[in-house]
PDB file of N, CA and C in Angstrom:
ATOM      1  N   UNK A  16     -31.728  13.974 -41.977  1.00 38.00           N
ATOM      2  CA  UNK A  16     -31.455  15.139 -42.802  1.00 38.00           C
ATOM      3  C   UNK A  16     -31.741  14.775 -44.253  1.00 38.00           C
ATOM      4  N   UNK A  17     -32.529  15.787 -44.890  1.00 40.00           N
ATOM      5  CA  UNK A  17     -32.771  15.249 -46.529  1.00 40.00           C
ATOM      6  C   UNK A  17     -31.240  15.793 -47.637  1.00 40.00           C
ATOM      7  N   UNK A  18     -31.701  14.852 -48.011  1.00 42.00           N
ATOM      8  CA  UNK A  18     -30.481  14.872 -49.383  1.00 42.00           C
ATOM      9  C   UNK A  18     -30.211  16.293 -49.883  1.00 42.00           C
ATOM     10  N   UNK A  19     -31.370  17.056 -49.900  1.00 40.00           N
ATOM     11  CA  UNK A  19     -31.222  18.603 -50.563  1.00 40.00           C
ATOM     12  C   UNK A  19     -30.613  19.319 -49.573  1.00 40.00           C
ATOM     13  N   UNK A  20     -31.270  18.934 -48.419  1.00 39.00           N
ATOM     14  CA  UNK A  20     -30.645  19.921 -47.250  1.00 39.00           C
ATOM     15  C   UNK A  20     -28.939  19.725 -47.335  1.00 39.00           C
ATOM     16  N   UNK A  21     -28.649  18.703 -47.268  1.00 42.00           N
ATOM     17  CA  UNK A  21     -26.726  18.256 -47.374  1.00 42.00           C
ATOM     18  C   UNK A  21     -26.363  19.230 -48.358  1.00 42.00           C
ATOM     19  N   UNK A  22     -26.604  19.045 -49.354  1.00 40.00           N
ATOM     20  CA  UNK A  22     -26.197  19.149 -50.484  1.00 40.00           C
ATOM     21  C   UNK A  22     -26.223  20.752 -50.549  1.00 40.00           C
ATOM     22  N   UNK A  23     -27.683  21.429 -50.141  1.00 39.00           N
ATOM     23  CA  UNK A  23     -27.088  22.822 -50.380  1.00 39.00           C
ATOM     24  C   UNK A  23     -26.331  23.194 -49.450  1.00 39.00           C
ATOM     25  N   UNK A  24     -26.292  23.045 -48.151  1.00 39.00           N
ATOM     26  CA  UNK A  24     -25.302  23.517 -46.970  1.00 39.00           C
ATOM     27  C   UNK A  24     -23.778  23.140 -47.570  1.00 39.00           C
ATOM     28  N   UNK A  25     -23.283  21.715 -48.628  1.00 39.00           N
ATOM     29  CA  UNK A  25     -22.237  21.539 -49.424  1.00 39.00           C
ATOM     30  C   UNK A  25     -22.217  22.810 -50.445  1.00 39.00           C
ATOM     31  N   UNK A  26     -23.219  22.968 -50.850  1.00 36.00           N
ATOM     32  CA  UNK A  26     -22.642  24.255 -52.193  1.00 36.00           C
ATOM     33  C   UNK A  26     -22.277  25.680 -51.659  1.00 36.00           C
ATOM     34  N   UNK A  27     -22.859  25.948 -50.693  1.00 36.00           N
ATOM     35  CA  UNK A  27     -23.187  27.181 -49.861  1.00 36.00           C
ATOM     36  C   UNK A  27     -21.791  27.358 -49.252  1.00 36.00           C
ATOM     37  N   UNK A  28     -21.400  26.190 -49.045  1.00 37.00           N
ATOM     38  CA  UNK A  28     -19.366  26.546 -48.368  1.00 37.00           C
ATOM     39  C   UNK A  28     -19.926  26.728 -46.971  1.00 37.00           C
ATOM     40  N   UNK A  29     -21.082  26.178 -46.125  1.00 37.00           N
ATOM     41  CA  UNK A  29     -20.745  26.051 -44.547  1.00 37.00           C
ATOM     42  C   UNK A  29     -20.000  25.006 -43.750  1.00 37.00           C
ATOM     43  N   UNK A  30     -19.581  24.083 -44.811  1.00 40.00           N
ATOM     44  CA  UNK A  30     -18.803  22.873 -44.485  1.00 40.00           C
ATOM     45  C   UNK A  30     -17.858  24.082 -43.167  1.00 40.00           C
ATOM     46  N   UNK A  31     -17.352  23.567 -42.080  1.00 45.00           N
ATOM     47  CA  UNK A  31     -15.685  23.476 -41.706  1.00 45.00           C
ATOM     48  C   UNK A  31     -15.556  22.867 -41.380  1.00 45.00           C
ATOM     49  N   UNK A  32     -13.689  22.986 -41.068  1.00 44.00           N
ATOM     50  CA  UNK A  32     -13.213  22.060 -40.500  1.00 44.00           C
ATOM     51  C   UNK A  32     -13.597  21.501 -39.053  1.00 44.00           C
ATOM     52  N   UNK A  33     -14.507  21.946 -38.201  1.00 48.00           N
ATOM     53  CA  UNK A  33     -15.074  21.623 -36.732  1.00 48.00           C
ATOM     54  C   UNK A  33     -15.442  19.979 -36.829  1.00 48.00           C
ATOM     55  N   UNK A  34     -15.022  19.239 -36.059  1.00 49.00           N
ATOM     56  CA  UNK A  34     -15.320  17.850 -36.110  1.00 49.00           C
ATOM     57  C   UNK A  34     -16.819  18.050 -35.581  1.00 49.00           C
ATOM     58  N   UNK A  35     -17.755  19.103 -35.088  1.00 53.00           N
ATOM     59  CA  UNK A  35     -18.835  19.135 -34.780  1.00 53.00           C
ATOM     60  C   UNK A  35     -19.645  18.925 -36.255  1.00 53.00           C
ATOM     61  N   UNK A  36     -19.131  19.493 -37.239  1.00 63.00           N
ATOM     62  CA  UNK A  36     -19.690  19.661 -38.731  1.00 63.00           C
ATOM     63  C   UNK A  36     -18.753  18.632 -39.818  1.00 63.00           C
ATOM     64  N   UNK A  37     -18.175  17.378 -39.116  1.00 65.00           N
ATOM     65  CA  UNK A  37     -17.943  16.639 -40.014  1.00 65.00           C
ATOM     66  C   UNK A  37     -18.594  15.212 -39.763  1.00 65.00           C
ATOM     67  N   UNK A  38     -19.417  14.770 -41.160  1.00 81.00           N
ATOM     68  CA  UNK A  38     -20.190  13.827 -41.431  1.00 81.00           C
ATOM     69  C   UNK A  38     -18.997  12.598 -41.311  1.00 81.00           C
ATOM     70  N   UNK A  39     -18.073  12.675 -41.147  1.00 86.00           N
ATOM     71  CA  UNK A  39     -16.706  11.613 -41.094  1.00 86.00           C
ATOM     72  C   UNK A  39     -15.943  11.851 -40.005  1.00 86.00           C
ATOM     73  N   UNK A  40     -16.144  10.948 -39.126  1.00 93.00           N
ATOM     74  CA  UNK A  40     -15.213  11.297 -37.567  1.00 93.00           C
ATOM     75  C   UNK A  40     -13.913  10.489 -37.851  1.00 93.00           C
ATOM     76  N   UNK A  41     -12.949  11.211 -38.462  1.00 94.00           N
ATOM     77  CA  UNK A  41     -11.658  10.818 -38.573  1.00 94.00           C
ATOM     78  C   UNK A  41     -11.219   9.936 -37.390  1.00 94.00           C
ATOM     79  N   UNK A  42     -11.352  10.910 -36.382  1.00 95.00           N
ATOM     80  CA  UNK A  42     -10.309  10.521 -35.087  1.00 95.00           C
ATOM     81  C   UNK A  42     -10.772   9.179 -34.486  1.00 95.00           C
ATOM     82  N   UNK A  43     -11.581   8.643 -35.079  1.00 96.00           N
ATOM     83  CA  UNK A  43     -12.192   6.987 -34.831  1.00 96.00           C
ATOM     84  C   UNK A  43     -10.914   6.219 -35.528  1.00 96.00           C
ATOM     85  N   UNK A  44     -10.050   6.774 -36.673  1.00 96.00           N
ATOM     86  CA  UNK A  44      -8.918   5.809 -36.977  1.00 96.00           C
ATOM     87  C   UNK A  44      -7.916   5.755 -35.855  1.00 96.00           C
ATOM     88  N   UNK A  45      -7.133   4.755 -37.204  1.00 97.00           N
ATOM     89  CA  UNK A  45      -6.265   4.263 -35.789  1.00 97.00           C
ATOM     90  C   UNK A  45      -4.823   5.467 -36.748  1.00 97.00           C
ATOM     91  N   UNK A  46      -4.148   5.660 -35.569  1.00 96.00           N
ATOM     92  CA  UNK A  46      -2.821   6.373 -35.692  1.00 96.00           C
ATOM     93  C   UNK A  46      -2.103   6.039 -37.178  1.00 96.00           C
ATOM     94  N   UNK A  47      -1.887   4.608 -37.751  1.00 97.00           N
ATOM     95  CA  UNK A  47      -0.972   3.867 -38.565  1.00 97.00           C
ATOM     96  C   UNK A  47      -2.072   4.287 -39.660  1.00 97.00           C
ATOM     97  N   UNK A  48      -3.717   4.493 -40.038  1.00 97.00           N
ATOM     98  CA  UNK A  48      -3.956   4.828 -40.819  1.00 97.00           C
ATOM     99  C   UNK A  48      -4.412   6.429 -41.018  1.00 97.00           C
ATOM    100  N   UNK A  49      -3.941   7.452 -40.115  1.00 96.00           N
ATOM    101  CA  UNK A  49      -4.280   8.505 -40.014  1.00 96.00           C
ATOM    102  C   UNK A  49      -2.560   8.741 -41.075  1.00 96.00           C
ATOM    103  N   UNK A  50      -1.463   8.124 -40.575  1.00 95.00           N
ATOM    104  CA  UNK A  50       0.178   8.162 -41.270  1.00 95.00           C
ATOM    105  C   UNK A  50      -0.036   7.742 -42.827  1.00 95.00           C
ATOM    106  N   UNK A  51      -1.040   6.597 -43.164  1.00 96.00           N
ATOM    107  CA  UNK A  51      -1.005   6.150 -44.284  1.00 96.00           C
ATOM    108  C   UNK A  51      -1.754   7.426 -45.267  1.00 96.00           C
ATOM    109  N   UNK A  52      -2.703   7.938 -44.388  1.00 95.00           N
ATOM    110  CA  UNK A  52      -3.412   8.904 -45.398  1.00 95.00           C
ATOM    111  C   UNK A  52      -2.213  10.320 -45.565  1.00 95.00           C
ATOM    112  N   UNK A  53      -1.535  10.622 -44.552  1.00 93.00           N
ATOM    113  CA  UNK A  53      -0.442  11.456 -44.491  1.00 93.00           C
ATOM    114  C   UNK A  53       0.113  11.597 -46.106  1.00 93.00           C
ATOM    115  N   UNK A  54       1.143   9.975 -45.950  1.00 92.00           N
ATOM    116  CA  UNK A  54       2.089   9.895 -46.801  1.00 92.00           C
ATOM    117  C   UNK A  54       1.654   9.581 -48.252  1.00 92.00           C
ATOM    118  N   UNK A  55       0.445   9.206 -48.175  1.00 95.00           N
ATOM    119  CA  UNK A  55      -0.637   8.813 -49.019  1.00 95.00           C
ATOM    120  C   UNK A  55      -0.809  10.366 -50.286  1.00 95.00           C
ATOM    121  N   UNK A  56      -0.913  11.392 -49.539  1.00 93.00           N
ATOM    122  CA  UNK A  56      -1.749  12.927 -49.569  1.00 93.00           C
ATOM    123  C   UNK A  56      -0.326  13.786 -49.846  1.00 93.00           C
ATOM    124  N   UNK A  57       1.132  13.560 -49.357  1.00 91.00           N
ATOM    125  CA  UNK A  57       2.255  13.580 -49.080  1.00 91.00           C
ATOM    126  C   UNK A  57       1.884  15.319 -48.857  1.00 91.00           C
ATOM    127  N   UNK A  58       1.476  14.993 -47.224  1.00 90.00           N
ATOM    128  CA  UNK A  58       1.018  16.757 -46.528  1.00 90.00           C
ATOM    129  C   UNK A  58       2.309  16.229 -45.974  1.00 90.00           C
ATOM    130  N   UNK A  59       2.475  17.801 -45.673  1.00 83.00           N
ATOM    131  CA  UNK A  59       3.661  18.478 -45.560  1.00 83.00           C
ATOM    132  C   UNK A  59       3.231  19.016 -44.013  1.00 83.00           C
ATOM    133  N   UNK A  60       3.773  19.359 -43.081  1.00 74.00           N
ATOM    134  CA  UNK A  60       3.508  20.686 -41.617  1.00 74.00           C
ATOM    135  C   UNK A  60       4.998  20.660 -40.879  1.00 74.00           C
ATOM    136  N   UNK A  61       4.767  21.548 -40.390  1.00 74.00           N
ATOM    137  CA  UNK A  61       5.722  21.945 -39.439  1.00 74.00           C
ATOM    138  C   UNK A  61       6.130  20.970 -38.030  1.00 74.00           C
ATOM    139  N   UNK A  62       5.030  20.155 -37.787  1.00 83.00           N
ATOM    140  CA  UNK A  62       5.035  19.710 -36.439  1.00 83.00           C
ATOM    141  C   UNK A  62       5.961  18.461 -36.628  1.00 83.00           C
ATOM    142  N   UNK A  63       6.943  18.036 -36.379  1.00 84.00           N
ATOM    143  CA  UNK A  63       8.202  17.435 -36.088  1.00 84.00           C
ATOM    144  C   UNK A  63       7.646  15.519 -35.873  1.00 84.00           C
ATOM    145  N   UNK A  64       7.085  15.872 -34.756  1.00 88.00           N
ATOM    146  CA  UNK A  64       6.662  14.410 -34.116  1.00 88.00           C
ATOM    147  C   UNK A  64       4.947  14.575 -33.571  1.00 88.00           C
ATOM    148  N   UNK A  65       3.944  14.315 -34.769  1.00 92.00           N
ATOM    149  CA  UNK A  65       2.526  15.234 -34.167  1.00 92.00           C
ATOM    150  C   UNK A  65       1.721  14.315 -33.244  1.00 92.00           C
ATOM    151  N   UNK A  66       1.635  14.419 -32.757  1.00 94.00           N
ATOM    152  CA  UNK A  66       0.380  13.193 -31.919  1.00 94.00           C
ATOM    153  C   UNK A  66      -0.883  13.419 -32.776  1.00 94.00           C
ATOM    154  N   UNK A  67      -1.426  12.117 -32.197  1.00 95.00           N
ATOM    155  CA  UNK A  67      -2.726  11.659 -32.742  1.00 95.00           C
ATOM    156  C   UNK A  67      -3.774  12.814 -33.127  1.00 95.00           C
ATOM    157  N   UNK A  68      -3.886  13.363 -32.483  1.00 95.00           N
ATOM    158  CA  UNK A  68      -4.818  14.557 -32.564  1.00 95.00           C
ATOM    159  C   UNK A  68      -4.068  15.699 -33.483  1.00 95.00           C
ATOM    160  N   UNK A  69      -3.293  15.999 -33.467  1.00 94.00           N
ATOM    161  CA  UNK A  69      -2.045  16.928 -34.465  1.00 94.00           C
ATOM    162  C   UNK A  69      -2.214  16.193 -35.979  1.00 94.00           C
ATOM    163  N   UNK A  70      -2.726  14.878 -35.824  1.00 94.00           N
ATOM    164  CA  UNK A  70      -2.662  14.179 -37.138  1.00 94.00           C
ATOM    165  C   UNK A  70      -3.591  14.190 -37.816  1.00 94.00           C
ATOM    166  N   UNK A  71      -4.932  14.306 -36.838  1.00 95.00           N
ATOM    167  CA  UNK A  71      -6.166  14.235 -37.225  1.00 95.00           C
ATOM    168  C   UNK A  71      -6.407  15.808 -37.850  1.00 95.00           C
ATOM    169  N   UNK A  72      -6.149  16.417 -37.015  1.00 94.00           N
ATOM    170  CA  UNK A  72      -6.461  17.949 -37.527  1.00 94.00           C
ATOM    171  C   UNK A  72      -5.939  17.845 -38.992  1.00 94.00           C
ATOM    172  N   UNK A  73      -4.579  17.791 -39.272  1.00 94.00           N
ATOM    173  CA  UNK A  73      -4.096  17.962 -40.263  1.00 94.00           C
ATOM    174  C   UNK A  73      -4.863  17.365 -41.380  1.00 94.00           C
ATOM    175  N   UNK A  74      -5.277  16.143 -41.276  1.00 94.00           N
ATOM    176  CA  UNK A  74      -5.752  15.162 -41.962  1.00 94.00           C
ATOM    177  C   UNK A  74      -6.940  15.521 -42.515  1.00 94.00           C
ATOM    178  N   UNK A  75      -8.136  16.204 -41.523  1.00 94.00           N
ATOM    179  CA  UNK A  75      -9.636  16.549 -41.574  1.00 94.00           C
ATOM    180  C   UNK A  75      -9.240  17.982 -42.495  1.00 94.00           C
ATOM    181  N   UNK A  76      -8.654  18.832 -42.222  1.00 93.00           N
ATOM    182  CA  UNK A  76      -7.760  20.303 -43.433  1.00 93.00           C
ATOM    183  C   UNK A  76      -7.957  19.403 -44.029  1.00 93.00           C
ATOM    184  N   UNK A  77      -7.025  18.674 -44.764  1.00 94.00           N
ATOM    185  CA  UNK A  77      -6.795  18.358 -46.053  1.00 94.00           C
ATOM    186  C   UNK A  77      -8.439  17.412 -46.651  1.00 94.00           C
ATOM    187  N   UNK A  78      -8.703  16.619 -45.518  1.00 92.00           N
ATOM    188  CA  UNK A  78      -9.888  15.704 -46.599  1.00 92.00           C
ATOM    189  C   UNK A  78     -11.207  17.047 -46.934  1.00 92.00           C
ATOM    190  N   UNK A  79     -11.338  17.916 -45.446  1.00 92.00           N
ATOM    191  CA  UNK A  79     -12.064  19.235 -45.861  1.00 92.00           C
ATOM    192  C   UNK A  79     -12.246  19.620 -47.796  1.00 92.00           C
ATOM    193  N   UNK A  80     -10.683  19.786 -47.652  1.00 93.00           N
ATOM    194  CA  UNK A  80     -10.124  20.808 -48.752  1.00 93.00           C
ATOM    195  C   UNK A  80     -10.818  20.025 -50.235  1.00 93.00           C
ATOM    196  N   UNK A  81     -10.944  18.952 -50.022  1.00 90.00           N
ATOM    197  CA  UNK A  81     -10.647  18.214 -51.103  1.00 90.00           C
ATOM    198  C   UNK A  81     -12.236  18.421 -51.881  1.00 90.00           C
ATOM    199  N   UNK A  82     -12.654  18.775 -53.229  1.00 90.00           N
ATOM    200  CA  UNK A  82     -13.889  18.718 -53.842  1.00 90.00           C
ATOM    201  C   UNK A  82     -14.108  17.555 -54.997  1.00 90.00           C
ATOM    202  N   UNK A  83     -15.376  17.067 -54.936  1.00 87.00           N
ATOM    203  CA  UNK A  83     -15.675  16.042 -55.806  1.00 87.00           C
ATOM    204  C   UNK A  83     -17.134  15.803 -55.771  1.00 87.00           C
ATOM    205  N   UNK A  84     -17.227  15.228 -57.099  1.00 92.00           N
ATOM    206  CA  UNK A  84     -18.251  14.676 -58.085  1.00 92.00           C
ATOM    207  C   UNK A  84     -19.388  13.675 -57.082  1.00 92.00           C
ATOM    208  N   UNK A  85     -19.906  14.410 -56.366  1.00 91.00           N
ATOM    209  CA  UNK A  85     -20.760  12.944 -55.520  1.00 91.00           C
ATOM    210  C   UNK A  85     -21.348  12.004 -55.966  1.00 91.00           C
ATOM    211  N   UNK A  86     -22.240  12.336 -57.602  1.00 94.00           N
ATOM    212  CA  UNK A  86     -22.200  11.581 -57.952  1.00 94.00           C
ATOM    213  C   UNK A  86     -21.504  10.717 -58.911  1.00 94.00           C
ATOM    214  N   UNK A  87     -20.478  10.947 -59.805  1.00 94.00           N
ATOM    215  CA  UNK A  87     -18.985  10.231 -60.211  1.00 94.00           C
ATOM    216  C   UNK A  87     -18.531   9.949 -59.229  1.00 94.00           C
ATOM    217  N   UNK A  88     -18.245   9.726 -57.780  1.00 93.00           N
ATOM    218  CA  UNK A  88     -17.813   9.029 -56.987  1.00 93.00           C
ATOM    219  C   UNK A  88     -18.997   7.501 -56.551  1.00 93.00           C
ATOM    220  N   UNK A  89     -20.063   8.062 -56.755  1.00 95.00           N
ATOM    221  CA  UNK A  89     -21.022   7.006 -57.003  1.00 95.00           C
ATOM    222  C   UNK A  89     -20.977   5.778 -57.517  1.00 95.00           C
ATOM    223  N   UNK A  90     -20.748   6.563 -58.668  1.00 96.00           N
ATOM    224  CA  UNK A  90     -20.755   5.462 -60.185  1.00 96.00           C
ATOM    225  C   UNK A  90     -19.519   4.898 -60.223  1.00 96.00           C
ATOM    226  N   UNK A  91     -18.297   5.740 -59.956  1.00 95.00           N
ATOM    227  CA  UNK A  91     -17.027   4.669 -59.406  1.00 95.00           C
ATOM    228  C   UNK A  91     -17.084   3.675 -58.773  1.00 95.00           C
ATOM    229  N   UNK A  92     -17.986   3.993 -57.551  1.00 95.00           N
ATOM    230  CA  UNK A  92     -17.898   3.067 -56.449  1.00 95.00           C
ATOM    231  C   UNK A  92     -18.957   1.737 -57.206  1.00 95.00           C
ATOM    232  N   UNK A  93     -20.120   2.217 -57.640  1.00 96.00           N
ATOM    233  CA  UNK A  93     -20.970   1.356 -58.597  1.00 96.00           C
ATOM    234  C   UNK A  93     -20.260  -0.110 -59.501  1.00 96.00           C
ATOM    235  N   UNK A  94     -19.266   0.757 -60.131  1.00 95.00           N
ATOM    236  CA  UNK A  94     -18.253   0.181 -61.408  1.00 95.00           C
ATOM    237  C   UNK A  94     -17.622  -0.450 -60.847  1.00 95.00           C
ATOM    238  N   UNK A  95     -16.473  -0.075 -59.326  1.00 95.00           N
ATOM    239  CA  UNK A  95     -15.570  -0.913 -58.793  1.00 95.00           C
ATOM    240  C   UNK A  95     -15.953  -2.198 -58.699  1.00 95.00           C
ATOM    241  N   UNK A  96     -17.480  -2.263 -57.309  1.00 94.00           N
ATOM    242  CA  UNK A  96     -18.290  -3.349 -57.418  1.00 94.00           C
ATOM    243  C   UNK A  96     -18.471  -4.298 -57.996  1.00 94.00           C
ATOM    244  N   UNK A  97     -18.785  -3.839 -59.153  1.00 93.00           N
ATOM    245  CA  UNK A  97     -19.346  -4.471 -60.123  1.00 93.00           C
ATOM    246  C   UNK A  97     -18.339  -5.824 -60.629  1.00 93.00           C
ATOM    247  N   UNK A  98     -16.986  -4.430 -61.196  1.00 91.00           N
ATOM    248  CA  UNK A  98     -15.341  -5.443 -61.387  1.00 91.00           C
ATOM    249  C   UNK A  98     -15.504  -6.521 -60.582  1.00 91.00           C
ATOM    250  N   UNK A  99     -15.395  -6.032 -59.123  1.00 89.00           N
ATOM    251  CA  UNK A  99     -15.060  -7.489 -58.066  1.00 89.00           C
ATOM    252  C   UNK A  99     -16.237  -8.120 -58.205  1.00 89.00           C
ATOM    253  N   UNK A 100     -17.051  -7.912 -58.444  1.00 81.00           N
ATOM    254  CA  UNK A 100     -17.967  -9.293 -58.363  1.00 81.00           C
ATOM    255  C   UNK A 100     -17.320 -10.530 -59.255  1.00 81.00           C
ATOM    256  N   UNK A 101     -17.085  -9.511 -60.775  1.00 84.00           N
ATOM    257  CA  UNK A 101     -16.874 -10.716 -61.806  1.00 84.00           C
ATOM    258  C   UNK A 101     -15.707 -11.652 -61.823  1.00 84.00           C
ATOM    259  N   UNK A 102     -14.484 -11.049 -60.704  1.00 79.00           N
ATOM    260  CA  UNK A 102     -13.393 -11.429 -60.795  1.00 79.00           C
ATOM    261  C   UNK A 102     -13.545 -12.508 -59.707  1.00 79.00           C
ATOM    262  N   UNK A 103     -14.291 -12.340 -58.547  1.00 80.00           N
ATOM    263  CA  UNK A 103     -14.643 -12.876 -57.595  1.00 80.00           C
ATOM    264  C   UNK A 103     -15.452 -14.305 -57.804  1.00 80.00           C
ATOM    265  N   UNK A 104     -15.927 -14.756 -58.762  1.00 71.00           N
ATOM    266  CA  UNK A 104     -17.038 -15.522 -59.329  1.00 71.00           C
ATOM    267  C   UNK A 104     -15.740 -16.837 -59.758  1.00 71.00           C
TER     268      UNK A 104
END
C-alpha cells in the first residue's frame, strides 16, 4: 500500500474500529499489557471483570480515538534514539 493511499483513507475518517481495518492487531498482547494500557489511559466501562477480548475492544476504541502528528511522532521517535544512543556509549 503507498504512503498516500494510508494517509488519505487516515484523513477521509474510514479508519474503524473493525480489527479487519486495524494496521495494529492489539489482541496479539498479552492480557497484563492490554491492563497496563487500561490503567495507563485510566478508561473507565461498565464491564466489572472483562475478559481478554472485552479488553481488547475497549482498548482498540480508545487507541482508534486517539489523533496525532505522524510525523512529530517521527521525529520523537528520531530524538528518543538518538538520547539512548549517547547515554548508551
Amino acid at each position: 500500500m503507498s504512503r498516500s493511499l494510508s494517509c488519505d483513507s487516515q484523513l477521509k475518517g474510514t479508519v474503524s474500529t473493525s480489527r479487519g481495518s486495524m494496521k495494529v492487531d492489539l489482541s496479539k498482547l498479552e492480557i497484563a499489557a492490554l491492563w497496563r494500557y487500561w490503567r495507563h489511559f485510566n478508561l473507565v466501562d461498565t464491564i466489572p471483570n472483562p475478559s481478554k477480548e472485552q479488553l481488547v475492544d475497549v482498548v482498540e476504541r480508545h487507541f482508534m480515538s486517539q489523533q496525532m502528528d505522524e510525523l512529530q511522532v517521527i521525529v520523537g521517535f528520531v530524538h528518543a534514539a538518538k538520547r539512548l544512543k549517547t547515554v548508551c556509549k
